[in-house]
mmCIF file of C-alpha atoms in Angstrom:
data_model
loop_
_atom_site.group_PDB
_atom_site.id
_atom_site.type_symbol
_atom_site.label_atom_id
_atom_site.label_comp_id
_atom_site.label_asym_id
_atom_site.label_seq_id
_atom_site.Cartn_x
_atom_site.Cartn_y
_atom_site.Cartn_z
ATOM 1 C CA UNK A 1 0.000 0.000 0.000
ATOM 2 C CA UNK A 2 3.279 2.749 0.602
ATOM 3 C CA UNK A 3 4.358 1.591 -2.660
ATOM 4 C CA UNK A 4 1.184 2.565 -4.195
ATOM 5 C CA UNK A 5 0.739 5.724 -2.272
ATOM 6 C CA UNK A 6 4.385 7.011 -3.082
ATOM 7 C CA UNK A 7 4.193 6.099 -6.697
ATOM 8 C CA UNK A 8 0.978 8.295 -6.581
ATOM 9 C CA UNK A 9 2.930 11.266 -4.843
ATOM 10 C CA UNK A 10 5.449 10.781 -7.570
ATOM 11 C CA UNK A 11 3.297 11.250 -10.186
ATOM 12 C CA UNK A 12 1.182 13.982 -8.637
ATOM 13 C CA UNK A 13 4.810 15.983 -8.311
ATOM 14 C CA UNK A 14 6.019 14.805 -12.175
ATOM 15 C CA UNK A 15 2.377 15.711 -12.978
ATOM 16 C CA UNK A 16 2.645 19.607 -11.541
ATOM 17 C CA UNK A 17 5.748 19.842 -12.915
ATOM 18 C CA UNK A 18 5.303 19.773 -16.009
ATOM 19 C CA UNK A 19 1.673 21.354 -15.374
ATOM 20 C CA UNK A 20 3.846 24.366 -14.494
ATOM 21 C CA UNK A 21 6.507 24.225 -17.523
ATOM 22 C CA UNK A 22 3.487 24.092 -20.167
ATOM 23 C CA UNK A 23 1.670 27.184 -18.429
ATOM 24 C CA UNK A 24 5.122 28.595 -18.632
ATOM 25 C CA UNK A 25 5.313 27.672 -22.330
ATOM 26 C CA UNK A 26 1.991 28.089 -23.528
ATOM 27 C CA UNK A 27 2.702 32.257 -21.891
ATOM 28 C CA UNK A 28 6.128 32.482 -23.242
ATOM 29 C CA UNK A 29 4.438 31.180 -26.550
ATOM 30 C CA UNK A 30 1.672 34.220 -26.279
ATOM 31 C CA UNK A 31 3.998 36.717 -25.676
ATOM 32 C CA UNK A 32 6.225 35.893 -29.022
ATOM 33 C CA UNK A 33 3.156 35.463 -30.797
ATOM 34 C CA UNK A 34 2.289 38.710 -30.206
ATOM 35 C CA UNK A 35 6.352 39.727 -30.862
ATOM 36 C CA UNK A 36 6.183 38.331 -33.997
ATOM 37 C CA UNK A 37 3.159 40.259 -35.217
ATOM 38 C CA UNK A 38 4.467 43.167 -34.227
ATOM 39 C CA UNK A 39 7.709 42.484 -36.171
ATOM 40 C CA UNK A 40 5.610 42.063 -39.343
ATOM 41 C CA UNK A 41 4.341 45.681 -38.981
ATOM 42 C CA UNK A 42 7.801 46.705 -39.348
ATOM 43 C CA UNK A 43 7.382 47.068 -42.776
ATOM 44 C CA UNK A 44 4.859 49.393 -42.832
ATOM 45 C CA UNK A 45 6.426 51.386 -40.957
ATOM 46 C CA UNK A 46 9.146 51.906 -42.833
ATOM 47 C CA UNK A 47 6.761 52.359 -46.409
ATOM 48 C CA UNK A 48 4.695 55.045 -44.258
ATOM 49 C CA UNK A 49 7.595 56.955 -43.396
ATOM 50 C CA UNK A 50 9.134 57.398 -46.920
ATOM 51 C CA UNK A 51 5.562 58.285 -47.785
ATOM 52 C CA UNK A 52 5.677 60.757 -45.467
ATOM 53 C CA UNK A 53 9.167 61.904 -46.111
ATOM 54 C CA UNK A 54 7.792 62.554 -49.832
ATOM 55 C CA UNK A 55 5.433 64.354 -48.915
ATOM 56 C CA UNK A 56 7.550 66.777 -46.523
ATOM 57 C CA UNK A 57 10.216 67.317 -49.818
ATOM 58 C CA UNK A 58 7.254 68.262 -52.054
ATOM 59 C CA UNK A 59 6.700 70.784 -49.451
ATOM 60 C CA UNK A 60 2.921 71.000 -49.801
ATOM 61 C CA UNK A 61 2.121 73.768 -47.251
ATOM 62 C CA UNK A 62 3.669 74.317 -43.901
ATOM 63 C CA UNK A 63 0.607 72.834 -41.632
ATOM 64 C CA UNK A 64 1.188 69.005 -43.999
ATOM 65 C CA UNK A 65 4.833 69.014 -43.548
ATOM 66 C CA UNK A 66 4.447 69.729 -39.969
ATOM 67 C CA UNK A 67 1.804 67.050 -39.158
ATOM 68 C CA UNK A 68 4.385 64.636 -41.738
ATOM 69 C CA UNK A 69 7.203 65.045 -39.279
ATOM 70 C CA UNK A 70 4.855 64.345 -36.216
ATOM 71 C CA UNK A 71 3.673 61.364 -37.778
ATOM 72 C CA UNK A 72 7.229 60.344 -38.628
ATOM 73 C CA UNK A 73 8.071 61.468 -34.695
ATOM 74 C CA UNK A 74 5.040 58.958 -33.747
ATOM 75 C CA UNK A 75 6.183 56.035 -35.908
ATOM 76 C CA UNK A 76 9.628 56.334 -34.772
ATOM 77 C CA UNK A 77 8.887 55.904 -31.316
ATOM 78 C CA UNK A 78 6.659 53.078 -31.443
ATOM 79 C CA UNK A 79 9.677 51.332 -33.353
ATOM 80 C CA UNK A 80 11.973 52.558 -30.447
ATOM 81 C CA UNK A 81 9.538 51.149 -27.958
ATOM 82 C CA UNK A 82 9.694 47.696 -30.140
ATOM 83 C CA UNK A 83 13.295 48.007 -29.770
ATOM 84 C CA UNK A 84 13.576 48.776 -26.282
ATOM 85 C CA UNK A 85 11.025 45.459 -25.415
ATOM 86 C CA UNK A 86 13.316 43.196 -27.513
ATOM 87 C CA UNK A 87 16.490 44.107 -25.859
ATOM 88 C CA UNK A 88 15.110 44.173 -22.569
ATOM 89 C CA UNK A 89 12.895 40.768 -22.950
ATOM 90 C CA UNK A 90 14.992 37.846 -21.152
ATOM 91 C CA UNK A 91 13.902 34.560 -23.052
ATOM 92 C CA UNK A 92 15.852 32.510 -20.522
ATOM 93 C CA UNK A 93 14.714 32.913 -17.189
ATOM 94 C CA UNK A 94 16.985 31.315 -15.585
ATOM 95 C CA UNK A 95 16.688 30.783 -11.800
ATOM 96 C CA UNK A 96 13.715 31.995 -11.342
ATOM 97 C CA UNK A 97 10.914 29.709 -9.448
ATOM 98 C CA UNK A 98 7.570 29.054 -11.403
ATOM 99 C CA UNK A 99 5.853 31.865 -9.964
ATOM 100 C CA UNK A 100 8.519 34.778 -10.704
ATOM 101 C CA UNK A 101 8.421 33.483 -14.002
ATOM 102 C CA UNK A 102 4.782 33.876 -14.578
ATOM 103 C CA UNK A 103 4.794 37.548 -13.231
ATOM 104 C CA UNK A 104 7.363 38.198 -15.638
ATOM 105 C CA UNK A 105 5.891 36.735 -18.699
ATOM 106 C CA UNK A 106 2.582 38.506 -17.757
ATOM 107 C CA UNK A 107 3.928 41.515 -17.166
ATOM 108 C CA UNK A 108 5.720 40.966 -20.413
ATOM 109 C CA UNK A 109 2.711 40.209 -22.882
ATOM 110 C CA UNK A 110 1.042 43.462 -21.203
ATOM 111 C CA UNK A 111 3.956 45.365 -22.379
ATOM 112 C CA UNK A 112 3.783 43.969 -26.148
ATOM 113 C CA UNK A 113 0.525 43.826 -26.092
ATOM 114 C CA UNK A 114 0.870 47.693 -25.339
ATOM 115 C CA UNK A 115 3.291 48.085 -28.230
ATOM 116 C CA UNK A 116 1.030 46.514 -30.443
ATOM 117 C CA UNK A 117 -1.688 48.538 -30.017
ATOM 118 C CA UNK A 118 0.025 51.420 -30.316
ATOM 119 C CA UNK A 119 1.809 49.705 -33.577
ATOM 120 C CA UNK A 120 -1.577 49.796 -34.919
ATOM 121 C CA UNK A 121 -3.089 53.042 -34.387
ATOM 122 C CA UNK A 122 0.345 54.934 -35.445
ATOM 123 C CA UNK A 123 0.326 52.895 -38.799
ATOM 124 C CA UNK A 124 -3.414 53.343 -39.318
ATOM 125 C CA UNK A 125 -3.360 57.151 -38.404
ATOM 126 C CA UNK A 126 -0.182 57.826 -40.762
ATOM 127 C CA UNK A 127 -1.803 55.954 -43.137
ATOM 128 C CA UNK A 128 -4.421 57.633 -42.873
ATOM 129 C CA UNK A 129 -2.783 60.955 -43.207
ATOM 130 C CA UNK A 130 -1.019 60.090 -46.543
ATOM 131 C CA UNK A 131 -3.805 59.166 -48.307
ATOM 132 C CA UNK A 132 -5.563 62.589 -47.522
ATOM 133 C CA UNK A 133 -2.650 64.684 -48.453
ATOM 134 C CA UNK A 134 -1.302 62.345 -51.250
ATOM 135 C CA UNK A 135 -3.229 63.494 -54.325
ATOM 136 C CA UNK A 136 -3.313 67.259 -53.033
#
């Protein structure tokens, strides 16, 4: 009867352990997900700023070039707040117990999360902005 009783412990403890490792993974998993659409925006970041850059050298009128370079200000700094995650995002966690780790990871996907949102409402509002001052 021990035998069977500390085989069941055993398993109980593999069990959570690896209970713990996949809520660890599946989290980790989320937050690149969201990483990894973010990343994909990149692009249009980059195509609304030369957009935007054209439009500043065919110096339309001083209010559009103004608003250009605000918009190029805003996309900028979404891409340095991109940056900033990525360098700052330890992958790893190394030493920490299951719980620390979880805080972290949340903490992290609120963060990109964050980032993402604001990916999209730079991009759609310079967007946005170029197609109302493109054919003036």
């Amino acid at each position: 009867m021990k035998k069977i009783i500390a085989a069941l412990c055993v398993s109980f403890v593999l069990f959570s352990c690896t209970d713990k490792k996949k809520q660890e993974t599946d989290l980790f998993n989320e937050v690149i997900k969201v990483h990894d659409r973010v990343m994909e925006k990149e692009n249009l970041i980059m195509i609304n700023k030369m957009q935007l850059d054209t439009l500043i050298k065919a110096n339309i009128s001083a209010p559009v070039t103004d608003s250009a370079k605000l918009h190029i200000t805003e996309l900028d700094s979404a891409d340095s707040r991109m940056e900033n995650w990525m360098h700052s995002f330890d992958a790893e966690n190394k030493g920490k117990s299951h719980d620390e780790i979880m805080t972290y990871l949340t903490a992290e996907k609120k963060k990109i999360d964050a980032i993402d949102s604001n990916f999209n409402i730079v991009v759609a509002n310079a967007s946005k902005f170029i197609k109302q001052n493109k054919t003036k």
